[in-house]
Amino acid sequence: MSGPAGDDAPDAEGAAVPAIRRVAGTGVPVRGDDIDTDQILPARFLKAVTFDDMGEYAFYDQRRDADGELNDHPLNEYRGANVLAVNENFGCGSSREHAPQGLMRWGVEAIVGESFAEIFQDNCKSLGIATLAVDHEDAVALQDFIEANPDAGIEVDVREETVRYDGTVVEGEVPDAMREALLEGIWDTTAVMRTNLDRAKAVHDDLPYTDD
Amino acid sequence: MSEGTLYDKVWERHKVADLPNGQDQLFIGLHLVHEVTSPQAFGMLRERDMEVAFPDRTVATTDHIVPTTSEGRSRPLADERAEEMLTHLEQNTADAGIRFFGLDDERQGIAHVVGPELGFVQPGMTVVCGDSHTSTHGAFGAIGMGIGTSQIRDVFATGSIAADKKAVRRVEVGGELGDGVGAKDVILHVIRQLGVDGGVGHVYEYGGEAIRSLDMEGRLAVCNMSIEGGARAGYINPDETTYEYLRGREFAPSGDAFEERKEYWESIRSDADAEYDDVVEVDADDLAPQVTWGTNPEQVVGVDEAVPEPADTRDPEAAASAQAHTEVTPGETMEGHAVDVAFLGTCTNGRVADFREAARVLAGREVDDDVRALAVPGSGTVKRKLEAEGIDEVFEDAGFQWREAGCSMCLAMNDDALEGDEVCASSSNRNYVGRQGSTEGRTHLMSPAMVAAAAVEGAVTDVREFDTPDAVGTEVDE
Ligand code: SF4
């Protein structure tokens, strides 16, 4: 898509699937490797037939002390932030889309981290959440910066595959398919693939096992 | 780039189109559906006024939220939210014309147990489910992948997913497995070697002597845990073991059709000169039974091996916090580590062979007085078969509770949960903090035989020290 980079608001008003070129806002650091989706969204909150309430359940257990009172977890302390800063293998474990749904409904629009689990990253793509993989030092430096400057602006540029803050530009990687999908506004794959339904039917008919 | 592998061949066969973002549109041959991740997808479909495009390629069951006591299963379920999820699934599958194995069907069970045992899953298929352990189905030489709910919507609406082809890593597991050592030990060992994120971006093709020698139940356990190693899919090339398992299954082809289908199955095996993106070798010769000591599935040791110092692990910080949580002592072995709960079941180890293996350990023995022991068959079919063999009695005589089929204490979405800081010897696949329903609970993953041994001793024990009969119960031919 051409034209000037807009802000993070959808530039095609009313379109079902906006292009997402950059996410600008403030940051929230959640430290630790191998943070799994059971921690991000505990299983007992999956008992719901919609995702509507998931924002309240993001990191539910970590956000509370033993008496159930809210503690100083980043998701309590950095409300209003939209760029999540994490470390390695974020989102491993269960495939539950409830995890990125919960983060998104809490306010997360982009995640910068060392690496992401695959299913989690796919789920992010389906929801239009950008993930940017950066080096270990850069991830930690970003987390340190956010902690020292909670109100400072952070900007994730999907096209440039960078995160910018305080005059620093860190290069990272958005997976190609996600980058294209976000930039072109084609991250809603249902609509795109539905146009190939006849071809899907042809593949179905041609498979040796589909007449059982 | 790989070439000539099963993965390449099955992918090509199912590819529908190139998508504008560079991904492939891949046709899905079998979509397994359950109550937790599907209602939102059905909702999205309704919002867009779309119908399920290939109901004939879709099979549903209920597993995550179902109570496992027979009293608990009368409707409406006591837990209103569980009842709501179940009702939604019943209504959604009825409306869409999807085959559904519900609580009133004796074949109900965990999707990854039901799909294989009824013959739905076959070599050369693409299989998805809104559940990460869909990698299980690779045991047949299928490509099984876990997906999220938006992708479930995609599959409902288009019979396809948008996907990138992954790199193919051949995991060559050599060596001969001794008595008391099996598939679960092999896969825990593999994950320890390759790491919980070692497989990201990869599909694992398991091969080698130790894999070939496994029965289908064992192969299912290995492929099940591929995702614990970060690999979204893992598979084993089909062979006579696969075909013999499929013969006579309710939804597998029969007679001439079976022989004809076998030609397809043979054709998608990896070529002898297939090219892999990389090959790793793992030695399983003389492997000891494996136990996890920490809070992720790579934090594993042999039962007779010392728990490592955090500094000697890949991630010292994570190891230290894991050891603080599980209260294990570096330098000591896991033997003698006291357990409060023994849990046998799940999509990893909830099949007939798993219970037979545990029953050999339990025969003539009793569960320790301080241990709460739960046996939860993976499906109604598994349960009835074990009951026909008299194996339920071995469990009940030993002091295990004999339950109805479901996911149960694997993730505790029903009443089966750890309480407080209970320590659990578990045949499941995840030991993350909080996974079994209590944030202070501790989970140690191990094989079914090791769970049985831990139940008897009230502590982690080397099952190889137990005298066991060759078989218990009366094996009934299917
Ligand atoms: S048994 Fe456990 S891992 Fe398997 S599908 Fe159920 S909850 Fe998931």
mmCIF file of N, CA and C in Angstrom, chain B residues 28-33 126-131 134 143-147 155 161:
data_model
loop_
_atom_site.group_PDB
_atom_site.id
_atom_site.type_symbol
_atom_site.label_atom_id
_atom_site.label_comp_id
_atom_site.label_asym_id
_atom_site.label_seq_id
_atom_site.Cartn_x
_atom_site.Cartn_y
_atom_site.Cartn_z
ATOM 1 N N ILE B 28 -7.601 -28.656 4.340
ATOM 2 C CA ILE B 28 -7.568 -29.449 5.564
ATOM 3 C C ILE B 28 -8.454 -30.687 5.425
ATOM 4 N N GLY B 29 -7.817 -31.839 5.528
ATOM 5 C CA GLY B 29 -8.537 -33.096 5.317
ATOM 6 C C GLY B 29 -9.371 -33.522 6.500
ATOM 7 N N LEU B 30 -8.976 -33.106 7.682
ATOM 8 C CA LEU B 30 -9.741 -33.484 8.870
ATOM 9 C C LEU B 30 -9.646 -32.364 9.893
ATOM 10 N N HIS B 31 -10.811 -31.875 10.292
ATOM 11 C CA HIS B 31 -10.867 -30.813 11.292
ATOM 12 C C HIS B 31 -11.537 -31.377 12.542
ATOM 13 N N LEU B 32 -10.760 -31.490 13.605
ATOM 14 C CA LEU B 32 -11.314 -31.962 14.880
ATOM 15 C C LEU B 32 -11.750 -30.748 15.683
ATOM 16 N N VAL B 33 -12.909 -30.851 16.299
ATOM 17 C CA VAL B 33 -13.511 -29.697 16.960
ATOM 18 C C VAL B 33 -13.872 -30.058 18.395
ATOM 19 N N THR B 126 -4.045 -33.868 6.050
ATOM 20 C CA THR B 126 -3.764 -32.688 6.869
ATOM 21 C C THR B 126 -4.844 -32.654 7.942
ATOM 22 N N VAL B 127 -4.408 -32.505 9.176
ATOM 23 C CA VAL B 127 -5.335 -32.539 10.309
ATOM 24 C C VAL B 127 -5.119 -31.275 11.136
ATOM 25 N N VAL B 128 -6.192 -30.570 11.468
ATOM 26 C CA VAL B 128 -6.055 -29.437 12.393
ATOM 27 C C VAL B 128 -7.101 -29.538 13.494
ATOM 28 N N CYS B 129 -6.829 -28.826 14.575
ATOM 29 C CA CYS B 129 -7.767 -28.748 15.684
ATOM 30 C C CYS B 129 -7.362 -27.506 16.471
ATOM 31 N N GLY B 130 -8.315 -26.876 17.094
ATOM 32 C CA GLY B 130 -7.994 -25.719 17.917
ATOM 33 C C GLY B 130 -7.383 -26.167 19.210
ATOM 34 N N ASP B 131 -6.253 -26.823 19.095
ATOM 35 C CA ASP B 131 -5.581 -27.396 20.247
ATOM 36 C C ASP B 131 -4.163 -27.726 19.833
ATOM 37 N N THR B 134 -2.547 -31.195 18.471
ATOM 38 C CA THR B 134 -2.929 -31.789 17.196
ATOM 39 C C THR B 134 -1.718 -32.414 16.505
ATOM 40 N N ILE B 143 -0.010 -34.676 8.539
ATOM 41 C CA ILE B 143 0.478 -33.399 9.062
ATOM 42 C C ILE B 143 -0.584 -32.863 10.004
ATOM 43 N N GLY B 144 -0.308 -32.900 11.296
ATOM 44 C CA GLY B 144 -1.269 -32.438 12.293
ATOM 45 C C GLY B 144 -0.781 -31.143 12.912
ATOM 46 N N MET B 145 -1.626 -30.112 12.916
ATOM 47 C CA MET B 145 -1.199 -28.802 13.416
ATOM 48 C C MET B 145 -2.262 -28.182 14.312
ATOM 49 N N GLY B 146 -1.833 -27.630 15.421
ATOM 50 C CA GLY B 146 -2.736 -26.862 16.273
ATOM 51 C C GLY B 146 -2.978 -25.493 15.667
ATOM 52 N N ILE B 147 -4.200 -24.992 15.811
ATOM 53 C CA ILE B 147 -4.537 -23.668 15.274
ATOM 54 C C ILE B 147 -5.332 -22.863 16.296
ATOM 55 N N VAL B 155 -11.105 -22.467 8.663
ATOM 56 C CA VAL B 155 -11.342 -23.849 8.232
ATOM 57 C C VAL B 155 -12.843 -24.093 8.045
ATOM 58 N N ILE B 161 -6.434 -23.468 5.703
ATOM 59 C CA ILE B 161 -5.737 -22.489 6.529
ATOM 60 C C ILE B 161 -4.677 -21.796 5.665
#
